[in-house]
């Protein structure tokens, strides 16, 4: 069985690499989720859960990616929320 809490924790770490995104809430309830929004907009926000098969899914049912490519899933969420990545130095 997949540890969905661990997957969400790694997802949050990947989200924080995007300068324009802010993690607003993390819930370890049932279901566990993370609420992320664009720092510059109160309307560009999304709730993301991790399913038992390792898929990151938005509240609208959009599949962002899997636990095998967490950075890719975070990048898709950043795209949906009109966020830019943090510049790599």
PDB file of C-alpha atoms in Angstrom:
ATOM      1  CA  UNK A   1       0.000   0.000   0.000  1.00  0.00           C
ATOM      2  CA  UNK A   2       1.262   3.455  -0.933  1.00  0.00           C
ATOM      3  CA  UNK A   3       2.018   5.961   1.838  1.00  0.00           C
ATOM      4  CA  UNK A   4      -0.116   8.844   0.576  1.00  0.00           C
ATOM      5  CA  UNK A   5       0.990  11.181   3.387  1.00  0.00           C
ATOM      6  CA  UNK A   6       4.614  10.765   2.391  1.00  0.00           C
ATOM      7  CA  UNK A   7       3.681  11.431  -1.235  1.00  0.00           C
ATOM      8  CA  UNK A   8       1.866  14.627  -0.262  1.00  0.00           C
ATOM      9  CA  UNK A   9       4.844  15.779   1.824  1.00  0.00           C
ATOM     10  CA  UNK A  10       7.154  15.319  -1.167  1.00  0.00           C
ATOM     11  CA  UNK A  11       4.586  17.065  -3.372  1.00  0.00           C
ATOM     12  CA  UNK A  12       4.587  20.061  -0.995  1.00  0.00           C
ATOM     13  CA  UNK A  13       8.392  20.207  -1.172  1.00  0.00           C
ATOM     14  CA  UNK A  14       8.193  20.251  -4.983  1.00  0.00           C
ATOM     15  CA  UNK A  15       5.477  22.939  -4.915  1.00  0.00           C
ATOM     16  CA  UNK A  16       7.737  25.195  -2.858  1.00  0.00           C
ATOM     17  CA  UNK A  17      10.200  25.273  -5.771  1.00  0.00           C
ATOM     18  CA  UNK A  18       7.696  27.436  -7.639  1.00  0.00           C
ATOM     19  CA  UNK A  19       8.086  31.076  -6.611  1.00  0.00           C
ATOM     20  CA  UNK A  20       4.489  32.085  -7.234  1.00  0.00           C
ATOM     21  CA  UNK A  21       2.844  29.219  -5.326  1.00  0.00           C
ATOM     22  CA  UNK A  22       1.964  29.193  -1.662  1.00  0.00           C
ATOM     23  CA  UNK A  23       0.924  26.152   0.361  1.00  0.00           C
ATOM     24  CA  UNK A  24      -2.022  27.390   2.405  1.00  0.00           C
ATOM     25  CA  UNK A  25      -3.173  24.232   4.156  1.00  0.00           C
ATOM     26  CA  UNK A  26      -2.118  20.659   4.656  1.00  0.00           C
ATOM     27  CA  UNK A  27      -4.650  18.214   6.063  1.00  0.00           C
ATOM     28  CA  UNK A  28      -3.733  14.731   7.200  1.00  0.00           C
ATOM     29  CA  UNK A  29      -7.384  13.772   7.616  1.00  0.00           C
ATOM     30  CA  UNK A  30      -9.319  11.383   5.447  1.00  0.00           C
ATOM     31  CA  UNK A  31      -8.698  12.163   2.672  1.00  0.00           C
ATOM     32  CA  UNK A  32      -5.393  13.909   3.165  1.00  0.00           C
ATOM     33  CA  UNK A  33      -4.956  16.948   0.937  1.00  0.00           C
ATOM     34  CA  UNK A  34      -2.903  20.043   0.308  1.00  0.00           C
ATOM     35  CA  UNK A  35      -4.414  23.421  -0.600  1.00  0.00           C
ATOM     36  CA  UNK A  36      -2.187  25.524  -2.863  1.00  0.00           C
ATOM     37  CA  UNK A  37      -2.747  28.958  -4.342  1.00  0.00           C
ATOM     38  CA  UNK A  38      -1.008  31.496  -6.512  1.00  0.00           C
ATOM     39  CA  UNK A  39       0.469  34.139  -4.172  1.00  0.00           C
ATOM     40  CA  UNK A  40      -0.840  36.925  -6.382  1.00  0.00           C
ATOM     41  CA  UNK A  41      -4.424  35.753  -6.777  1.00  0.00           C
ATOM     42  CA  UNK A  42      -7.065  34.667  -4.316  1.00  0.00           C
ATOM     43  CA  UNK A  43      -8.992  32.855  -7.066  1.00  0.00           C
ATOM     44  CA  UNK A  44      -6.144  30.793  -8.559  1.00  0.00           C
ATOM     45  CA  UNK A  45      -6.137  27.985  -6.008  1.00  0.00           C
ATOM     46  CA  UNK A  46      -6.506  24.221  -5.967  1.00  0.00           C
ATOM     47  CA  UNK A  47      -6.920  21.334  -3.540  1.00  0.00           C
ATOM     48  CA  UNK A  48      -4.807  18.273  -4.377  1.00  0.00           C
ATOM     49  CA  UNK A  49      -5.090  14.749  -2.990  1.00  0.00           C
ATOM     50  CA  UNK A  50      -2.990  11.656  -3.571  1.00  0.00           C
ATOM     51  CA  UNK A  51      -4.903   8.480  -4.378  1.00  0.00           C
ATOM     52  CA  UNK A  52      -3.947   5.014  -3.149  1.00  0.00           C
ATOM     53  CA  UNK A  53      -2.439   4.228  -6.544  1.00  0.00           C
ATOM     54  CA  UNK A  54      -0.142   7.270  -6.326  1.00  0.00           C
ATOM     55  CA  UNK A  55      -1.976   9.735  -8.570  1.00  0.00           C
ATOM     56  CA  UNK A  56      -2.146  13.417  -7.669  1.00  0.00           C
ATOM     57  CA  UNK A  57      -5.676  14.634  -8.389  1.00  0.00           C
ATOM     58  CA  UNK A  58      -7.158  18.133  -8.186  1.00  0.00           C
ATOM     59  CA  UNK A  59     -10.563  18.894  -6.705  1.00  0.00           C
ATOM     60  CA  UNK A  60     -11.845  19.105 -10.292  1.00  0.00           C
ATOM     61  CA  UNK A  61     -10.649  15.571 -11.043  1.00  0.00           C
ATOM     62  CA  UNK A  62      -7.677  16.635 -13.176  1.00  0.00           C
ATOM     63  CA  UNK A  63      -4.784  14.166 -12.907  1.00  0.00           C
ATOM     64  CA  UNK A  64      -1.552  16.066 -12.359  1.00  0.00           C
ATOM     65  CA  UNK A  65       0.746  13.052 -12.430  1.00  0.00           C
ATOM     66  CA  UNK A  66       1.945  10.190 -10.271  1.00  0.00           C
ATOM     67  CA  UNK A  67       4.191   9.654  -7.289  1.00  0.00           C
ATOM     68  CA  UNK A  68       6.838   8.408  -9.727  1.00  0.00           C
ATOM     69  CA  UNK A  69       7.248  11.954 -11.086  1.00  0.00           C
ATOM     70  CA  UNK A  70       6.346  14.369  -8.295  1.00  0.00           C
ATOM     71  CA  UNK A  71       8.273  17.266  -9.846  1.00  0.00           C
ATOM     72  CA  UNK A  72       6.255  16.873 -13.040  1.00  0.00           C
ATOM     73  CA  UNK A  73       2.983  16.842 -11.099  1.00  0.00           C
ATOM     74  CA  UNK A  74       4.016  20.009  -9.243  1.00  0.00           C
ATOM     75  CA  UNK A  75       4.963  21.660 -12.541  1.00  0.00           C
ATOM     76  CA  UNK A  76       1.522  20.845 -13.990  1.00  0.00           C
ATOM     77  CA  UNK A  77      -0.155  22.410 -10.974  1.00  0.00           C
ATOM     78  CA  UNK A  78       2.065  25.487 -11.332  1.00  0.00           C
ATOM     79  CA  UNK A  79       0.983  25.744 -14.973  1.00  0.00           C
ATOM     80  CA  UNK A  80      -2.699  25.462 -14.007  1.00  0.00           C
ATOM     81  CA  UNK A  81      -2.271  28.186 -11.399  1.00  0.00           C
ATOM     82  CA  UNK A  82      -0.280  30.464 -13.747  1.00  0.00           C
ATOM     83  CA  UNK A  83       2.879  30.286 -11.621  1.00  0.00           C
ATOM     84  CA  UNK A  84       6.495  30.661 -12.656  1.00  0.00           C
ATOM     85  CA  UNK A  85       9.244  28.300 -11.470  1.00  0.00           C
ATOM     86  CA  UNK A  86      11.908  29.548  -9.093  1.00  0.00           C
ATOM     87  CA  UNK A  87      15.025  30.446 -11.094  1.00  0.00           C
ATOM     88  CA  UNK A  88      17.807  27.888 -10.742  1.00  0.00           C
ATOM     89  CA  UNK A  89      21.160  29.411  -9.803  1.00  0.00           C
TER      90      UNK A  89
END
